[in-house]
PDB file of C-alpha atoms in Angstrom:
ATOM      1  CA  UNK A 153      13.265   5.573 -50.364  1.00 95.00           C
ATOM      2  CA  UNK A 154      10.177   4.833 -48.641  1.00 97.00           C
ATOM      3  CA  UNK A 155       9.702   4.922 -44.896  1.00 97.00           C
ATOM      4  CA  UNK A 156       6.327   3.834 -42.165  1.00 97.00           C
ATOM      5  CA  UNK A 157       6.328   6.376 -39.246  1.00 96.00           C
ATOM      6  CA  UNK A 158       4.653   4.953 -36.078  1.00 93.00           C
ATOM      7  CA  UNK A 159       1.532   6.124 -36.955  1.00 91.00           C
ATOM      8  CA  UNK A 160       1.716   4.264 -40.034  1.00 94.00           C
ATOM      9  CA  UNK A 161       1.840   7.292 -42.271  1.00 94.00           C
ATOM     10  CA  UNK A 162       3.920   6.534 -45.152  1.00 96.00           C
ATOM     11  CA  UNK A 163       6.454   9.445 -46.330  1.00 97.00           C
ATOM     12  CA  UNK A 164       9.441   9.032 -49.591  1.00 97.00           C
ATOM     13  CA  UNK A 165      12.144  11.110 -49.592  1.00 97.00           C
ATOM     14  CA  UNK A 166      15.461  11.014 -51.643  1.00 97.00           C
ATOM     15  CA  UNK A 167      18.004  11.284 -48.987  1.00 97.00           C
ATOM     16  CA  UNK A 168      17.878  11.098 -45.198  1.00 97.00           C
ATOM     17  CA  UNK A 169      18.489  14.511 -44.828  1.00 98.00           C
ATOM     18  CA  UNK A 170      15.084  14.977 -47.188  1.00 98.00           C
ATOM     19  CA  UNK A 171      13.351  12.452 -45.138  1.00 97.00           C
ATOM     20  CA  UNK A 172      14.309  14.907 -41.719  1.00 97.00           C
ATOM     21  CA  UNK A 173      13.270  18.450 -43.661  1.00 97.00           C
ATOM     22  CA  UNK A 174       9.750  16.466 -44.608  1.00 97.00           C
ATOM     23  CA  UNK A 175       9.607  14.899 -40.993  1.00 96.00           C
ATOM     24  CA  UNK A 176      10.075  18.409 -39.824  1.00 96.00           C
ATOM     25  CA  UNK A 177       7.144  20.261 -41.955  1.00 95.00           C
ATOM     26  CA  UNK A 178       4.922  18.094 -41.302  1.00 90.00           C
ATOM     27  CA  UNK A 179       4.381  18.434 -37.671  1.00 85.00           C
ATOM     28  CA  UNK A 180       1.051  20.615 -36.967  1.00 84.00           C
ATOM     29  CA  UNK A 181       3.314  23.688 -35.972  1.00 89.00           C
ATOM     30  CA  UNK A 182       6.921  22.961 -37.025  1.00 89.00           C
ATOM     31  CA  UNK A 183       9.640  24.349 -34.846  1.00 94.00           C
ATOM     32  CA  UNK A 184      11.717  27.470 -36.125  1.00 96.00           C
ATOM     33  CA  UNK A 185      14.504  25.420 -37.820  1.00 96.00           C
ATOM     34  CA  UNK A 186      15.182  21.733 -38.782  1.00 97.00           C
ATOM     35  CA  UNK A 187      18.278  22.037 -35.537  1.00 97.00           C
ATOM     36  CA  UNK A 188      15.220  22.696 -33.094  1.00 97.00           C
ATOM     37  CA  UNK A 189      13.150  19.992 -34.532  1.00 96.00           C
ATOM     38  CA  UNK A 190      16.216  17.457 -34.106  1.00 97.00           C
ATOM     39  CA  UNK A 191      16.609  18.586 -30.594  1.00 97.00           C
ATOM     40  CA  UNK A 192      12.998  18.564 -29.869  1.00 96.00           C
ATOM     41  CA  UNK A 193      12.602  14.994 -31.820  1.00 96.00           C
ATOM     42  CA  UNK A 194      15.659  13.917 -29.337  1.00 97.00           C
ATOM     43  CA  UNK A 195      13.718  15.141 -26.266  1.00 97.00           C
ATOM     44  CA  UNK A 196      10.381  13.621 -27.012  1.00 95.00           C
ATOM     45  CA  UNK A 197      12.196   9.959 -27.915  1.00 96.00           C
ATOM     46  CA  UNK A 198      14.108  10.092 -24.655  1.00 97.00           C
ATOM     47  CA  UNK A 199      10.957  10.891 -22.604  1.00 97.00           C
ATOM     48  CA  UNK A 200       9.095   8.139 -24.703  1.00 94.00           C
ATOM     49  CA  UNK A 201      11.569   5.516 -24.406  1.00 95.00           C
ATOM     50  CA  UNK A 202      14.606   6.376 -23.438  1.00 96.00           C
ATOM     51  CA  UNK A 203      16.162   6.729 -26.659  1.00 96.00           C
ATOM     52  CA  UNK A 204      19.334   8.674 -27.669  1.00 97.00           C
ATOM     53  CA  UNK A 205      19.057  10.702 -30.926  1.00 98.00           C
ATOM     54  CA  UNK A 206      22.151  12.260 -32.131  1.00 98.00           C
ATOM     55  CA  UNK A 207      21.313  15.427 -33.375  1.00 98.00           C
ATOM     56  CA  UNK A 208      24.905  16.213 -34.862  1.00 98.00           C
ATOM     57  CA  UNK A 209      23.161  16.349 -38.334  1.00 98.00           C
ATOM     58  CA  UNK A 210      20.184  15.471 -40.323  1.00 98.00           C
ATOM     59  CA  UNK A 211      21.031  11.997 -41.524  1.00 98.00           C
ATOM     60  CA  UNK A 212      22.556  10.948 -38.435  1.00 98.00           C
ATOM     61  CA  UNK A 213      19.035  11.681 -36.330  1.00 98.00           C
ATOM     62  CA  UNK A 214      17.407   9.734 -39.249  1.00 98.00           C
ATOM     63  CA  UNK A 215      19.588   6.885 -38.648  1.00 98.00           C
ATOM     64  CA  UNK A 216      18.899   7.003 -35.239  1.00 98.00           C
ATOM     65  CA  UNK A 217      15.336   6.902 -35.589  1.00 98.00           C
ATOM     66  CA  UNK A 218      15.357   4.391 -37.677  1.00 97.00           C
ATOM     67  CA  UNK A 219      17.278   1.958 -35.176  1.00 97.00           C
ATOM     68  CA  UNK A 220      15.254   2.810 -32.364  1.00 97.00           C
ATOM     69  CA  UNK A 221      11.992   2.146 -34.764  1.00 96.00           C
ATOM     70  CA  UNK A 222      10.481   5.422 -34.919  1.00 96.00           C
ATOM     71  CA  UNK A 223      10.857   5.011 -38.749  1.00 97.00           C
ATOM     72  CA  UNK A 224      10.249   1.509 -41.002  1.00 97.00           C
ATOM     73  CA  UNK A 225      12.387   1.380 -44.024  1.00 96.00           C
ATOM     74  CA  UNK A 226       9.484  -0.203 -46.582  1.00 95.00           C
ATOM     75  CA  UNK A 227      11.593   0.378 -49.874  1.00 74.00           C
TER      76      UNK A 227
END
């Protein structure tokens, strides 16, 4: 699978949980663990737009960026 971040930067990834470890590393300085990247990805999409981003697991923060449009499903 093939997903367009904002920024147009274009990552693949397996799985949705894949897609959330690479979104995770490849911030400038990553957060500790992929839960404090989900909670900090939550934060920064609710101050942006007021989006809600479960952060119950991986693939459902994935989804949930994807519906808000954070991330662009290209394949």
């Amino acid at each position: 699978m093939k997903f367009r971040t904002q920024d147009g930067e274009v990552l693949e990834a397996e799985s949705l949980r894949q897609l959330a470890e690479i979104l995770w590393q490849t911030k400038f300085i990553p957060e500790p663990t992929l839960e404090d990247w989900m909670r900090g990805s939550a934060k920064r999409a609710a101050m942006w737009d007021g989006s809600v981003i479960r952060t119950c697991s991986p693939e459902a923060h994935v989804e949930d960026l994807i519906a808000a449009g954070f991330l662009t499903r290209i394949e």
